[in-house]
C-alpha positions as a LaTeX table, in Angstrom:
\begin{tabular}{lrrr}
\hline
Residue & $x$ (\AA) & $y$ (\AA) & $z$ (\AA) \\
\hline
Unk1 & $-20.40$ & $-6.03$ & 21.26 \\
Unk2 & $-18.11$ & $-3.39$ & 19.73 \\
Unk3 & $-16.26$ & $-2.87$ & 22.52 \\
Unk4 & $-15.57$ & $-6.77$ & 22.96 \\
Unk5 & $-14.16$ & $-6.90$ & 19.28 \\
Unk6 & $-12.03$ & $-3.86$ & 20.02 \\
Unk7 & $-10.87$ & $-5.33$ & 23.31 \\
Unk8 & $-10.21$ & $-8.40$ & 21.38 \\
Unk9 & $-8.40$ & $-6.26$ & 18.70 \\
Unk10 & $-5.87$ & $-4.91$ & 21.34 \\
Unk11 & $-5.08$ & $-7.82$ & 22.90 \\
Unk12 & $-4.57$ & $-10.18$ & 19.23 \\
Unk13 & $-2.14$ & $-7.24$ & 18.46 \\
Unk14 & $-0.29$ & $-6.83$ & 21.89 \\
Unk15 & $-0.01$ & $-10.46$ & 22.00 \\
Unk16 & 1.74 & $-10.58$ & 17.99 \\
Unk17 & 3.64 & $-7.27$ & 18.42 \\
Unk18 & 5.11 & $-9.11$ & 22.04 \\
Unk19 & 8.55 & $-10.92$ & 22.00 \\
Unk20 & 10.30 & $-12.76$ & 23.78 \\
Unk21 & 13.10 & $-11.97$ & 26.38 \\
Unk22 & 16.32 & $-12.87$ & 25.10 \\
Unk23 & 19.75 & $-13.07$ & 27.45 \\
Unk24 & 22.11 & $-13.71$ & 24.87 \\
Unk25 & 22.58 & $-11.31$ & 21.44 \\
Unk26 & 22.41 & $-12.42$ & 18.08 \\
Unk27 & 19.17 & $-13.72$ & 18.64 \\
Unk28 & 17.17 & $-12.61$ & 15.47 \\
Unk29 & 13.34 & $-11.84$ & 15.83 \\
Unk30 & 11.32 & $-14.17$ & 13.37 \\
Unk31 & 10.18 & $-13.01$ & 10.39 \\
Unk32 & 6.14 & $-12.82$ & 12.51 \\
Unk33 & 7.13 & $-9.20$ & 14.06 \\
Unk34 & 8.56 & $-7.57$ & 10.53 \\
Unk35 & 5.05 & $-8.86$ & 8.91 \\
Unk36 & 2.31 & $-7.84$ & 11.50 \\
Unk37 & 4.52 & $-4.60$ & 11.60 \\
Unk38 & 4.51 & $-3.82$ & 7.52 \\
Unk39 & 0.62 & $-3.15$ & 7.46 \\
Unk40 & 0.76 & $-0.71$ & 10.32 \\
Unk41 & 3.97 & 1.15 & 9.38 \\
Unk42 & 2.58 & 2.19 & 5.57 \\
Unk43 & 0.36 & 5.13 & 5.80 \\
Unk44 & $-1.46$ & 3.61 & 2.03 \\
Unk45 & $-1.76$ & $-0.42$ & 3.17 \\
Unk46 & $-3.34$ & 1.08 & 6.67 \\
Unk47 & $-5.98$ & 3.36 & 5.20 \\
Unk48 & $-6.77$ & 0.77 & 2.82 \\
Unk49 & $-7.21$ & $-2.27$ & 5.16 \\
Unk50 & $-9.28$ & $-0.01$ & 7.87 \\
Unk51 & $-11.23$ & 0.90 & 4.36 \\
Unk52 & $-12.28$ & $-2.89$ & 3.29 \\
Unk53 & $-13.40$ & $-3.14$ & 6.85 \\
Unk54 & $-15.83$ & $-0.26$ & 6.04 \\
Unk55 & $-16.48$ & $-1.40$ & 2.89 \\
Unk56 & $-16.95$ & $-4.81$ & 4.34 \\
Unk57 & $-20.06$ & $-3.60$ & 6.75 \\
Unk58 & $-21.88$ & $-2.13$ & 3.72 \\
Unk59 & $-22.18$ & $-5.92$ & 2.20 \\
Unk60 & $-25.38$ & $-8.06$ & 3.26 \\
Unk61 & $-24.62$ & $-9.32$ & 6.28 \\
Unk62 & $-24.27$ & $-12.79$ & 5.26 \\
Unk63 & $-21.24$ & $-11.51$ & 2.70 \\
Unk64 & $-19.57$ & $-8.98$ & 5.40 \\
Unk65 & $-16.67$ & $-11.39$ & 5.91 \\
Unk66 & $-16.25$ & $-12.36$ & 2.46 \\
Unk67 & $-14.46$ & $-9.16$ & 1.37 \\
Unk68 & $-11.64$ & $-9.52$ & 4.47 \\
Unk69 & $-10.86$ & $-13.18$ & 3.96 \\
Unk70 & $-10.84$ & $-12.43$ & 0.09 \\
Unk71 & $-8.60$ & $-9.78$ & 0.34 \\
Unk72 & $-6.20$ & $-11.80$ & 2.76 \\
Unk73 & $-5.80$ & $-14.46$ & 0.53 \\
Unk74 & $-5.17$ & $-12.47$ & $-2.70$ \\
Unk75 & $-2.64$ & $-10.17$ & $-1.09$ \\
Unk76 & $-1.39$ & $-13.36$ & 0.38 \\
Unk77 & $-1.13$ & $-14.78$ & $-3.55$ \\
Unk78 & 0.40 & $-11.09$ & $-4.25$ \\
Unk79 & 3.55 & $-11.87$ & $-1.78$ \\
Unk80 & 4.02 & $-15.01$ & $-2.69$ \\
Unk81 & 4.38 & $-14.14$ & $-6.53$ \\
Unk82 & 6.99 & $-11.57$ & $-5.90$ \\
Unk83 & 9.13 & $-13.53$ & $-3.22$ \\
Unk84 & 9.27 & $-15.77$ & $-6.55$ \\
Unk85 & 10.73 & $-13.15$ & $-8.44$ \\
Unk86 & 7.60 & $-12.23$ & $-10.65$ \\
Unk87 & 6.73 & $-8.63$ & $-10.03$ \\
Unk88 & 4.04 & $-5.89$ & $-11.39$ \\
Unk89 & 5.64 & $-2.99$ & $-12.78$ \\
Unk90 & 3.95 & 0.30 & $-10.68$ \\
Unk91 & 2.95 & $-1.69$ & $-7.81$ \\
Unk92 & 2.96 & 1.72 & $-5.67$ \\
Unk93 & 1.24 & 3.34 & $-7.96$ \\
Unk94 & $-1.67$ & 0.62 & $-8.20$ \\
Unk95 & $-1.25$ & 0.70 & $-4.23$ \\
Unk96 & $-1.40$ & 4.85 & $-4.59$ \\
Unk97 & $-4.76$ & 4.15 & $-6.69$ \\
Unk98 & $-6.67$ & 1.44 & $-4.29$ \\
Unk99 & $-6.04$ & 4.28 & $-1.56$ \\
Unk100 & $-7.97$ & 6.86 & $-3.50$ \\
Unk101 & $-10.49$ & 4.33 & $-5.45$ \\
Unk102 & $-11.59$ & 2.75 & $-1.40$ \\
Unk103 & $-11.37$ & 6.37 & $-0.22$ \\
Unk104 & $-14.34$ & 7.11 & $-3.28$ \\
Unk105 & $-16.31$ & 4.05 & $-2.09$ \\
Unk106 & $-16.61$ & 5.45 & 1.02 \\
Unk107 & $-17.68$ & 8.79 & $-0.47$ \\
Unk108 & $-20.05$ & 7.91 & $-2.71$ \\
Unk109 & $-20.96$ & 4.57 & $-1.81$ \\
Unk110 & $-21.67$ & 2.80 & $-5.25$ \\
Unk111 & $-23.87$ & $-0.24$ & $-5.22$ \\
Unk112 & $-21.68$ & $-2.51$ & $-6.81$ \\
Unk113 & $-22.99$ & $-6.06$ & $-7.59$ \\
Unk114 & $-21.30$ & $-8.47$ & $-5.04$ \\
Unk115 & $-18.87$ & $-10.36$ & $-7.68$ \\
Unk116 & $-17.49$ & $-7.06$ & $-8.82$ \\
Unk117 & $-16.98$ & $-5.77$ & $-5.27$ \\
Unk118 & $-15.41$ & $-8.93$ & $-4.59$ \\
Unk119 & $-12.95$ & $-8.32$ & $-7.83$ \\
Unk120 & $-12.15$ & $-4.84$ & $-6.70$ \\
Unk121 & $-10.87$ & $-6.19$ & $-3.48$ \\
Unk122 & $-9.28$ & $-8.93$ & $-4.50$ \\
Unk123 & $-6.87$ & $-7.01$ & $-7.02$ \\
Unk124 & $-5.79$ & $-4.22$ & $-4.96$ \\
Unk125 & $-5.14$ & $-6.94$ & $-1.86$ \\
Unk126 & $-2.56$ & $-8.22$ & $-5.17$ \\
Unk127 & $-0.85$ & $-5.08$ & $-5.50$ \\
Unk128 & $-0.67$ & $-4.62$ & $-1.39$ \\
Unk129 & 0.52 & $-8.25$ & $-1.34$ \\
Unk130 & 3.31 & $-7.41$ & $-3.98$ \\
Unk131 & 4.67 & $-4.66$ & $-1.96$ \\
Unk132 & 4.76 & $-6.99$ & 1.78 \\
Unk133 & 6.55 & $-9.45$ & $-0.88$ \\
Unk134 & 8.88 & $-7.05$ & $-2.12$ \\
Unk135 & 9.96 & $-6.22$ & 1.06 \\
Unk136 & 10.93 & $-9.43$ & 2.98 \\
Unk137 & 13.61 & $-8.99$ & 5.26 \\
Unk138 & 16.72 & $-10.48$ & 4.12 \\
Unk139 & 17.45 & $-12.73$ & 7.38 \\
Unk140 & 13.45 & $-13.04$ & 8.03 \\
Unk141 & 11.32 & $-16.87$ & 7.76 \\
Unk142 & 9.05 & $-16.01$ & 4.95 \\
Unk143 & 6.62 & $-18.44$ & 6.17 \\
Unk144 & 6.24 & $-16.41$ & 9.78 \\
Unk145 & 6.52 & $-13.17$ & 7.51 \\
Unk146 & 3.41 & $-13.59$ & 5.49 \\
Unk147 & 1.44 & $-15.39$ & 8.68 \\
Unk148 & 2.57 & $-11.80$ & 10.37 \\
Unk149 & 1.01 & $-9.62$ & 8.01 \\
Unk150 & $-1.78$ & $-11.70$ & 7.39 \\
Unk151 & $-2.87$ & $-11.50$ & 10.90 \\
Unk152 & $-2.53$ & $-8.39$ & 11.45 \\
Unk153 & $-3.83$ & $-7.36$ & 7.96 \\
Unk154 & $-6.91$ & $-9.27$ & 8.96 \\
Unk155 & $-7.08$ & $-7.46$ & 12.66 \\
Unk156 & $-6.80$ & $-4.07$ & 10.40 \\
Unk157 & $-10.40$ & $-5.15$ & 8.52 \\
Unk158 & $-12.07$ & $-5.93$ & 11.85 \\
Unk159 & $-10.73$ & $-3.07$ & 13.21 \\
Unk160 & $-12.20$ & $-1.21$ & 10.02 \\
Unk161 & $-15.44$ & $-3.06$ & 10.69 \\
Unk162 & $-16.06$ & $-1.80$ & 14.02 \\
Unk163 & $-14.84$ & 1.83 & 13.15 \\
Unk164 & $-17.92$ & 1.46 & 10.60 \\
Unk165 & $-20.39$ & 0.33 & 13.42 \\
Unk166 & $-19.00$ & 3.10 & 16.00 \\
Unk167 & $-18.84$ & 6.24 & 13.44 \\
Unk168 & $-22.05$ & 7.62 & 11.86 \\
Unk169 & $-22.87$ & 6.36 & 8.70 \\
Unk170 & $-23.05$ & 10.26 & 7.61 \\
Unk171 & $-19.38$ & 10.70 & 8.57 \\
Unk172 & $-18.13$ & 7.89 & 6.18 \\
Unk173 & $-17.55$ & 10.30 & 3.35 \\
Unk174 & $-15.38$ & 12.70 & 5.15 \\
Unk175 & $-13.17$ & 9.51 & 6.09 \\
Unk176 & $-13.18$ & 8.82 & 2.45 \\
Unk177 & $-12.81$ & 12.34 & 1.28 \\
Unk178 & $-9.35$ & 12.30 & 3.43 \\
Unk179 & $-8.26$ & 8.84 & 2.17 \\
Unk180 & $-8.94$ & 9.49 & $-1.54$ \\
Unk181 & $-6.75$ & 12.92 & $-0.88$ \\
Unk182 & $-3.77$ & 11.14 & 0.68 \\
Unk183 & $-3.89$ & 8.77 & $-2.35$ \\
Unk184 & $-3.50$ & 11.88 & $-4.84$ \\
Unk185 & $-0.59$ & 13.10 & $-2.31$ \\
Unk186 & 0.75 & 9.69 & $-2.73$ \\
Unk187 & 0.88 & 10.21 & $-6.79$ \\
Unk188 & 1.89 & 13.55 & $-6.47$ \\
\hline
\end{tabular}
């Protein structure tokens, strides 16, 4: 089964990281490429989308997909508030502290009640969503933009989830341990 979701994982992101053949320039590439591409080029959103997916097998299995969806449409809300001009002040640092707080879940491994798990997630997905929105392209569609990096922000949990199914359980801490120190580097 694992290796059909990561199969499936390749092929979602080959397909949205393809594009087309052009013969004439000044073509411009849609805003889709700049927005799968934004997760996977920051070192902090990466860890921390790979991280819900973690987090996200550790929930009763009936709740598993709750955290990725949540966090996809909060981050989503987080974009969209900033491309309208409202914006938190130390959204990199908030991002800097979701790094190292996910990195600690996956050391320690709190049993958190479901609704607070599901807060936890849904603010830092606000601060990550901030940032993408922060940082549309000038020339990009913010419509294809946002559907970019929600795709491929939702690829990153799966991808997360089957990490978590394929490592031991006993080497989730170390992954955490490293996270939570690239956070502090990230302050630093």
């Amino acid at each position: 089964m694992m290796g059909t979701v990561l199969r499936s994982l390749f092929v979602a992101t080959a397909t949205l990281l393809s594009t087309p053949a052009l013969a004439h320039s000044g073509h411009e590439v849609s805003g889709l490429l700049a927005g799968v591409m934004h997760p996977l080029l920051g070192w902090d959103h990466l860890l921390v989308m790979l991280a819900v997916g973690v987090w996200a097998v550790r929930q009763p299995h009936a709740d598993a997909l709750a955290l990725p969806f949540t966090f996809v449409l909060m981050m989503v809300a987080g974009a969209l508030s900033a491309m309208a001009g409202w914006q938190l002040p130390a959204t990199e640092v908030l991002i800097a502290v979701s790094v190292i707080a996910l990195g600690g879940v996956l050391v320690w491994a709190p049993q958190l009640s479901f609704s607070l798990t599901l807060t936890v997630v849904a603010s830092f997905a606000f601060f990550h969503g901030q940032a993408h929105g922060a940082e549309l392209p000038q020339a990009a569609s913010a419509g294809l933009y946002v559907l970019g990096f929600a795709l491929m922000t939702l690829l990153l949990h799966l991808g997360g989830m089957a990490l978590a199914g394929r490592l031991q359980e006993r080497l989730w801490p170390w992954l955490g341990l490293g996270m939570s120190g690239a956070g502090v580097l990230a302050l630093l």
